[in-house]
Amino acid sequence: MVGAGVLSLPYAMAHMGWGLGITVMILSWVITLYTLWKMVEMHEMVPGGKRLDRYHELGQEAFGEKLGLWIVVPQQLLVIVYMVTGGKSIKKVHETFCHECTPIKTSYWIMVFASVNFVLTQLPNFNSISAISLGAAVMSLTYSFIAWGASIKKGITPDVSYNVKMKSTSDGVLNFFSALGDVAFAYAGHNVVLEIQATMPSTAEKPSKVPMWKGCIWAYVGVAICYFPVAFVGYYMFGNMVDDNILITLEHPAWLIAIANLFVVIHVVGGYQVFAMPVFDMIETYLVTRLNFSPSSTLRVMTRTLFVGISILFFGSLLGFLCGFAFSPTLYFLVLFYTYLQLPCFIWLKLKKPRKYGLSWTINWICIVIGVLIMTQSPIGALRNIIVSAKNYKFFS
């Protein structure tokens, strides 16, 4: 549940200030937990004992066979963005350990990250990657602790300022929505919650939503332990001078920051396995049910190897755009806000059909309207960031 975006939360606070920043941090935690509860509840909402074991199945149940796929599947394919995050994290580790070494392009580090996934993606299901997922969770807790612990050790920056960073009013507005994107980028889990819940036994007496919801609560306790100290302590210590990654601002001790970046790499490797699993399941199910392939280890190896390989080739031609997408929080925010807030509310209204103007109906429509209002403001900053990133980023030059 903890995303590597936690390290950018102090930077997001610098664009919002104390009042708005604290409000957004708390509201984002509450809202994403609320919509996660909706996802857990909708897993067995359809009468007749049918379980919606896949996110795209939930979309199809609400929006139809074809439209449901077009709405949900693109969100799950965004797992390829982890390639960029993983590559940049490995590059940071290398540069921290070896200052005098010749710089290596980010694109090559992306390939190094992909090479690890060629092997780990062959693990067949969620149960087989439980140890990797546990390791990734421990790493996220550890580097979050290092981030705020080292900040306290370093102390408050001389002449620290908490004034919101902006050159003009319009720039401040764009930066605010970019900060919202940073916060949204830090959250994860909705894309795989149904697939994880599908691994649990369920009966009328003991439905799977009971243990699943307990797991979600504990996961969000972990999110709060990681996110709030990093965001608030980091901003308190460095003010509006904090970098977009708090580990960059810290710099010293170098060995500790290098270890923290290494933990980020391990965490992203684990995260890729978790978020890619529904994609692999979807592809392999299609090959078996529609194209009459025989389910086998050979099919799994070929499918997953091709997926990782094609991802690398895909980056070769569109890396500039994807880097702009991955590291343009305003655009990524569009997708995440839709995934974490609006889509669950739409599906809930479609399947649950709450009483019109009742409490549940009102809350869901308030969430949807807020999402629409924010999303209409975000594309301008997103387009700006993509254009700049696409111009400045080249793959092999």
Coordinates of C-alpha atoms in Angstrom, one line a residue:
M1 CA 0.0 0.0 0.0
V2 CA 2.9 2.4 0.6
G3 CA 4.2 3.9 -2.6
A4 CA 7.7 5.3 -3.3
G5 CA 6.0 8.7 -3.8
V6 CA 6.1 9.1 0.0
L7 CA 9.5 10.7 -0.5
S8 CA 8.0 13.6 -2.4
L9 CA 5.4 14.5 0.2
P10 CA 7.5 17.2 1.9
Y11 CA 7.8 18.8 -1.6
A12 CA 4.1 18.7 -2.0
M13 CA 3.7 20.4 1.4
A14 CA 6.0 23.2 0.2
H15 CA 3.5 24.0 -2.6
M16 CA 0.5 23.9 -0.3
G17 CA 1.6 25.3 3.1
W18 CA 0.7 24.0 6.5
G19 CA -3.0 24.6 6.4
L20 CA -3.9 23.2 3.0
G21 CA -1.1 20.6 3.3
I22 CA -2.3 19.0 6.5
T23 CA -5.9 19.1 5.2
V24 CA -5.0 17.4 1.9
M25 CA -2.9 14.8 3.6
I26 CA -5.6 13.8 6.1
L27 CA -8.4 13.9 3.5
S28 CA -6.5 11.9 1.0
W29 CA -5.9 9.2 3.6
V30 CA -9.6 9.1 4.6
I31 CA -10.9 9.3 1.0
T32 CA -8.7 6.5 -0.4
L33 CA -9.5 4.3 2.6
Y34 CA -13.2 5.0 2.1
T35 CA -13.1 4.0 -1.6
L36 CA -10.9 1.0 -0.8
W37 CA -13.7 -0.1 1.6
K38 CA -16.1 0.2 -1.4
M39 CA -13.9 -2.0 -3.5
V40 CA -13.9 -4.7 -0.8
E41 CA -17.6 -4.5 -0.3
M42 CA -18.3 -4.8 -4.1
H43 CA -16.3 -8.0 -4.4
E44 CA -19.4 -10.1 -3.5
M45 CA -22.2 -7.5 -4.1
V46 CA -23.7 -9.3 -7.2
P47 CA -26.6 -11.6 -6.2
G48 CA -26.4 -15.3 -6.7
G49 CA -23.0 -15.8 -5.1
K50 CA -20.9 -14.5 -8.0
R51 CA -17.5 -13.1 -6.9
L52 CA -16.0 -10.3 -8.9
D53 CA -12.4 -11.5 -8.6
R54 CA -10.8 -9.1 -11.0
Y55 CA -11.0 -5.3 -11.2
H56 CA -11.9 -5.5 -14.9
E57 CA -14.8 -7.9 -14.0
L58 CA -16.1 -5.2 -11.7
G59 CA -15.9 -2.6 -14.5
Q60 CA -17.7 -5.0 -16.9
E61 CA -20.4 -5.7 -14.4
A62 CA -21.1 -1.9 -14.0
F63 CA -20.4 -0.6 -17.5
G64 CA -20.8 -3.5 -19.9
E65 CA -18.5 -6.1 -21.5
K66 CA -16.5 -3.8 -23.7
L67 CA -16.7 -0.4 -22.0
G68 CA -15.8 -1.9 -18.7
L69 CA -12.5 -3.2 -20.1
W70 CA -11.7 0.2 -21.7
I71 CA -12.2 1.9 -18.4
V72 CA -10.3 -0.4 -16.2
V73 CA -7.5 -2.1 -18.2
P74 CA -5.5 1.0 -19.1
Q75 CA -5.2 1.8 -15.4
Q76 CA -3.6 -1.6 -14.7
L77 CA -1.3 -1.3 -17.6
L78 CA 0.3 1.7 -16.0
V79 CA 2.5 -0.8 -14.1
I80 CA 5.1 -0.2 -16.8
V81 CA 5.7 3.2 -15.3
Y82 CA 7.4 1.3 -12.5
M83 CA 10.2 0.7 -15.0
V84 CA 11.0 4.4 -14.9
T85 CA 10.8 4.6 -11.2
G86 CA 13.0 1.6 -10.7
G87 CA 15.6 2.7 -13.2
K88 CA 15.9 6.2 -11.7
S89 CA 16.2 4.7 -8.2
I90 CA 19.1 2.4 -9.2
K91 CA 20.8 5.4 -10.9
K92 CA 20.6 7.3 -7.6
V93 CA 22.2 4.4 -5.7
H94 CA 25.0 4.2 -8.2
E95 CA 25.7 7.9 -8.1
T96 CA 25.7 8.0 -4.3
F97 CA 28.1 5.1 -4.0
C98 CA 30.4 6.2 -6.8
H99 CA 30.7 10.0 -7.2
E100 CA 33.7 9.7 -9.6
C101 CA 32.2 7.1 -11.9
T102 CA 31.2 8.0 -15.4
P103 CA 27.5 8.9 -15.4
I104 CA 25.2 6.2 -17.0
K105 CA 22.0 7.2 -18.8
T106 CA 18.7 6.5 -17.0
S107 CA 17.6 4.4 -20.0
Y108 CA 20.3 1.8 -19.3
W109 CA 19.3 1.7 -15.6
I110 CA 15.8 1.0 -16.7
M111 CA 17.1 -2.0 -18.6
V112 CA 18.9 -3.2 -15.5
F113 CA 15.7 -2.9 -13.6
A114 CA 13.8 -4.8 -16.3
S115 CA 16.4 -7.6 -16.3
V116 CA 15.6 -8.4 -12.7
N117 CA 11.9 -8.6 -13.6
F118 CA 12.6 -11.1 -16.4
V119 CA 13.3 -13.5 -13.6
L120 CA 10.9 -12.5 -10.8
T121 CA 7.8 -12.2 -13.0
Q122 CA 8.0 -16.0 -13.6
L123 CA 6.5 -16.6 -10.1
P124 CA 3.0 -17.8 -10.9
N125 CA 0.6 -16.1 -8.5
F126 CA 0.2 -13.8 -5.5
N127 CA 0.9 -16.6 -3.0
S128 CA 4.3 -17.2 -4.6
I129 CA 5.3 -13.6 -4.3
S130 CA 4.2 -13.1 -0.7
A131 CA 7.8 -13.1 0.6
I132 CA 8.8 -10.5 -2.0
S133 CA 5.8 -8.4 -1.1
L134 CA 6.7 -8.6 2.6
G135 CA 10.3 -7.6 1.8
A136 CA 9.0 -4.6 -0.2
A137 CA 6.8 -3.6 2.7
V138 CA 9.6 -3.8 5.2
M139 CA 11.8 -1.7 2.8
S140 CA 9.1 1.0 2.5
L141 CA 8.8 1.3 6.3
T142 CA 12.6 1.4 6.6
Y143 CA 13.3 4.1 4.0
S144 CA 10.4 6.2 5.3
F145 CA 11.9 6.0 8.8
I146 CA 15.3 6.9 7.5
A147 CA 13.8 9.9 5.7
W148 CA 12.1 11.5 8.7
G149 CA 14.7 10.3 11.2
A150 CA 17.6 11.7 9.3
S151 CA 15.7 15.0 8.9
I152 CA 15.3 15.3 12.6
K153 CA 19.0 14.5 13.0
K154 CA 20.0 17.2 10.5
G155 CA 17.8 19.8 12.3
I156 CA 15.9 22.8 11.1
T157 CA 17.5 24.6 8.1
P158 CA 18.8 28.1 9.0
D159 CA 16.4 30.8 7.8
V160 CA 13.8 28.2 7.0
S161 CA 10.7 29.6 5.3
Y162 CA 7.2 28.1 5.1
N163 CA 5.8 30.5 2.5
V164 CA 4.2 28.7 -0.4
K165 CA 6.5 28.4 -3.4
M166 CA 5.2 30.3 -6.4
K167 CA 6.3 33.0 -8.9
S168 CA 2.8 34.2 -9.6
T169 CA -0.8 33.4 -8.7
S170 CA -1.3 31.2 -11.8
D171 CA 2.0 29.4 -11.1
G172 CA 0.8 28.9 -7.5
V173 CA -2.4 27.3 -8.7
L174 CA -0.6 25.0 -11.1
N175 CA 1.9 24.0 -8.4
F176 CA -1.0 23.3 -6.0
F177 CA -2.5 20.8 -8.4
S178 CA 0.9 19.3 -9.1
A179 CA 1.2 18.9 -5.3
L180 CA -2.1 17.1 -5.3
G181 CA -0.6 14.8 -7.9
D182 CA 2.4 14.1 -5.7
V183 CA 0.0 13.1 -2.9
A184 CA -2.1 10.9 -5.2
F185 CA 1.1 9.2 -6.6
A186 CA 2.0 8.1 -3.1
Y187 CA -1.1 5.9 -2.8
A188 CA -1.5 2.5 -4.3
G189 CA -3.5 -0.7 -3.9
H190 CA -6.9 -0.1 -5.5
N191 CA -5.9 -1.8 -8.8
V192 CA -5.1 -5.1 -7.1
V193 CA -7.4 -5.2 -4.1
L194 CA -10.0 -7.5 -5.7
E195 CA -7.4 -9.8 -7.1
I196 CA -5.9 -10.1 -3.6
Q197 CA -9.3 -10.7 -2.0
A198 CA -10.0 -13.4 -4.6
T199 CA -7.3 -15.5 -3.0
M200 CA -9.3 -15.7 0.2
P201 CA -12.0 -18.4 0.9
S202 CA -15.5 -17.0 1.3
T203 CA -18.7 -18.4 2.6
A204 CA -22.1 -16.9 3.5
E205 CA -21.2 -17.2 7.2
K206 CA -17.6 -16.0 6.8
P207 CA -17.4 -13.7 3.7
S208 CA -13.9 -12.7 2.5
K209 CA -14.6 -9.0 3.0
V210 CA -14.2 -9.4 6.8
P211 CA -10.5 -10.5 6.9
M212 CA -9.8 -8.4 3.8
W213 CA -11.1 -5.2 5.5
K214 CA -9.0 -6.0 8.6
G215 CA -6.0 -6.3 6.3
C216 CA -6.8 -3.0 4.7
I217 CA -7.1 -1.3 8.1
W218 CA -3.7 -2.5 9.2
A219 CA -2.2 -1.5 5.8
Y220 CA -3.5 2.0 6.2
V221 CA -2.1 2.2 9.7
G222 CA 1.2 1.5 8.0
V223 CA 0.5 4.1 5.4
A224 CA -0.2 6.7 8.2
I225 CA 3.0 5.7 10.0
C226 CA 5.0 6.2 6.9
Y227 CA 3.3 9.2 5.2
F228 CA 2.5 11.7 7.9
P229 CA 5.9 11.8 9.7
V230 CA 7.8 12.1 6.3
A231 CA 5.5 14.8 5.1
F232 CA 5.3 16.9 8.2
V233 CA 8.8 16.4 9.7
G234 CA 10.4 16.9 6.3
Y235 CA 8.5 20.1 5.6
Y236 CA 9.1 21.4 9.2
M237 CA 12.9 20.9 8.9
F238 CA 13.5 22.2 5.4
G239 CA 10.5 24.4 4.6
N240 CA 10.1 25.4 1.0
M241 CA 13.7 24.6 0.2
V242 CA 13.0 20.8 0.2
D243 CA 13.7 19.0 -3.0
D244 CA 11.1 16.8 -4.9
N245 CA 12.8 13.8 -3.2
I246 CA 13.7 14.4 0.4
L247 CA 16.7 12.0 0.2
I248 CA 18.3 14.5 -2.2
T249 CA 17.8 17.3 0.3
L250 CA 19.4 15.2 3.1
E251 CA 22.6 14.3 1.2
H252 CA 24.4 13.3 4.4
P253 CA 25.4 10.8 5.8
A254 CA 26.0 9.6 2.3
W255 CA 26.1 5.9 3.2
L256 CA 22.7 6.1 4.9
I257 CA 21.1 8.0 2.0
A258 CA 22.5 5.4 -0.4
I259 CA 21.1 2.6 1.7
A260 CA 17.7 4.3 1.7
N261 CA 17.8 4.6 -2.1
L262 CA 18.7 0.9 -2.3
F263 CA 15.6 0.1 -0.1
V264 CA 13.5 2.1 -2.6
V265 CA 14.8 -0.1 -5.4
I266 CA 13.9 -3.3 -3.6
H267 CA 10.5 -1.9 -2.8
V268 CA 9.8 -0.9 -6.4
V269 CA 10.9 -4.4 -7.6
G270 CA 8.4 -5.9 -5.2
G271 CA 5.7 -3.4 -6.2
Y272 CA 6.2 -4.3 -9.8
Q273 CA 5.5 -8.0 -9.1
V274 CA 2.3 -7.2 -7.3
F275 CA 0.8 -4.7 -9.8
A276 CA 1.9 -6.7 -12.8
M277 CA 0.2 -9.9 -11.6
P278 CA -3.3 -8.9 -12.6
V279 CA -2.0 -7.9 -16.0
F280 CA -0.3 -11.3 -16.5
D281 CA -3.5 -13.1 -15.3
M282 CA -5.6 -11.2 -17.7
I283 CA -3.3 -11.9 -20.7
E284 CA -2.9 -15.6 -19.9
T285 CA -6.6 -16.0 -19.3
Y286 CA -7.4 -14.5 -22.7
L287 CA -4.8 -16.7 -24.4
V288 CA -6.3 -19.8 -22.8
T289 CA -10.0 -19.0 -23.1
R290 CA -10.2 -17.1 -26.4
L291 CA -7.2 -18.4 -28.4
N292 CA -7.3 -22.0 -27.0
F293 CA -3.7 -22.1 -25.7
S294 CA -3.0 -24.8 -23.2
P295 CA -2.3 -23.5 -19.7
S296 CA 1.3 -24.4 -18.9
S297 CA 4.6 -23.2 -17.5
T298 CA 5.8 -22.6 -21.0
L299 CA 2.9 -20.3 -21.8
R300 CA 3.6 -18.3 -18.6
V301 CA 7.3 -18.0 -19.3
M302 CA 6.8 -16.8 -22.9
T303 CA 3.9 -14.4 -22.0
R304 CA 5.7 -12.7 -19.1
T305 CA 9.1 -12.5 -20.8
L306 CA 7.5 -11.0 -23.9
F307 CA 5.6 -8.5 -21.7
V308 CA 8.7 -7.3 -20.0
G309 CA 10.7 -7.3 -23.2
I310 CA 8.0 -5.3 -25.1
S311 CA 7.9 -2.9 -22.3
I312 CA 11.6 -2.1 -22.9
L313 CA 11.0 -1.7 -26.6
F314 CA 8.1 0.5 -25.9
F315 CA 10.2 2.7 -23.8
G316 CA 12.8 2.9 -26.6
S317 CA 10.4 5.0 -28.8
L318 CA 8.2 6.7 -26.2
L319 CA 10.4 7.2 -23.2
G320 CA 10.3 11.0 -23.3
F321 CA 6.5 10.9 -23.2
L322 CA 6.3 8.3 -20.5
C323 CA 8.8 10.0 -18.3
G324 CA 6.7 13.1 -18.6
F325 CA 3.7 11.0 -17.7
A326 CA 5.3 9.1 -14.9
F327 CA 6.9 12.2 -13.4
S328 CA 4.2 14.7 -14.2
P329 CA 2.2 14.3 -11.1
T330 CA -0.6 16.5 -12.5
L331 CA -1.3 14.0 -15.2
Y332 CA -0.7 10.9 -13.1
F333 CA -3.1 12.5 -10.6
L334 CA -5.8 12.4 -13.3
V335 CA -5.6 8.6 -13.5
L336 CA -5.1 8.0 -9.8
F337 CA -7.8 10.4 -8.7
Y338 CA -10.2 8.7 -11.1
T339 CA -9.1 5.2 -9.9
Y340 CA -9.2 5.9 -6.2
L341 CA -12.2 8.2 -5.9
Q342 CA -14.4 8.6 -8.9
L343 CA -14.5 5.1 -10.5
P344 CA -15.3 3.3 -7.2
C345 CA -18.1 5.8 -6.6
F346 CA -19.5 5.4 -10.1
I347 CA -19.5 1.6 -9.8
W348 CA -21.0 1.8 -6.3
L349 CA -23.9 3.9 -7.6
K350 CA -24.4 1.6 -10.6
L351 CA -24.5 -1.7 -8.6
K352 CA -25.7 -0.7 -5.2
K353 CA -28.3 1.7 -6.4
P354 CA -28.6 3.6 -3.0
R355 CA -31.7 5.6 -2.3
K356 CA -31.7 8.9 -4.2
Y357 CA -30.7 11.9 -2.0
G358 CA -29.9 9.5 0.8
L359 CA -26.6 9.7 2.7
S360 CA -24.7 7.1 0.6
W361 CA -26.0 8.7 -2.6
T362 CA -25.0 12.2 -1.5
I363 CA -21.5 11.2 -0.3
N364 CA -20.8 9.5 -3.6
W365 CA -21.9 12.3 -5.7
I366 CA -20.0 14.8 -3.6
C367 CA -16.8 12.8 -4.3
I368 CA -17.6 12.6 -8.0
V369 CA -18.2 16.4 -8.3
I370 CA -15.0 17.2 -6.4
G371 CA -13.1 14.9 -8.7
V372 CA -14.6 16.6 -11.8
L373 CA -13.7 20.1 -10.5
I374 CA -10.1 19.1 -9.7
M375 CA -9.5 17.1 -12.8
T376 CA -10.6 19.9 -15.1
Q377 CA -7.8 22.1 -13.6
S378 CA -5.0 19.5 -13.8
P379 CA -4.4 18.9 -17.6
I380 CA -2.8 22.3 -18.1
G381 CA 0.0 21.6 -15.8
A382 CA 0.2 18.0 -17.0
L383 CA 0.6 19.1 -20.6
R384 CA 3.2 21.6 -19.7
N385 CA 5.3 19.0 -17.8
I386 CA 5.0 16.4 -20.6
I387 CA 6.1 18.9 -23.3
V388 CA 9.1 19.9 -21.2
S389 CA 10.0 16.4 -20.4
A390 CA 9.6 15.1 -23.9
K391 CA 11.9 17.9 -25.3
N392 CA 14.6 17.3 -22.7
Y393 CA 14.6 13.5 -22.5
K394 CA 16.2 11.4 -25.1
F395 CA 16.7 7.7 -25.0
F396 CA 20.2 6.9 -26.3
S397 CA 21.7 10.4 -26.7

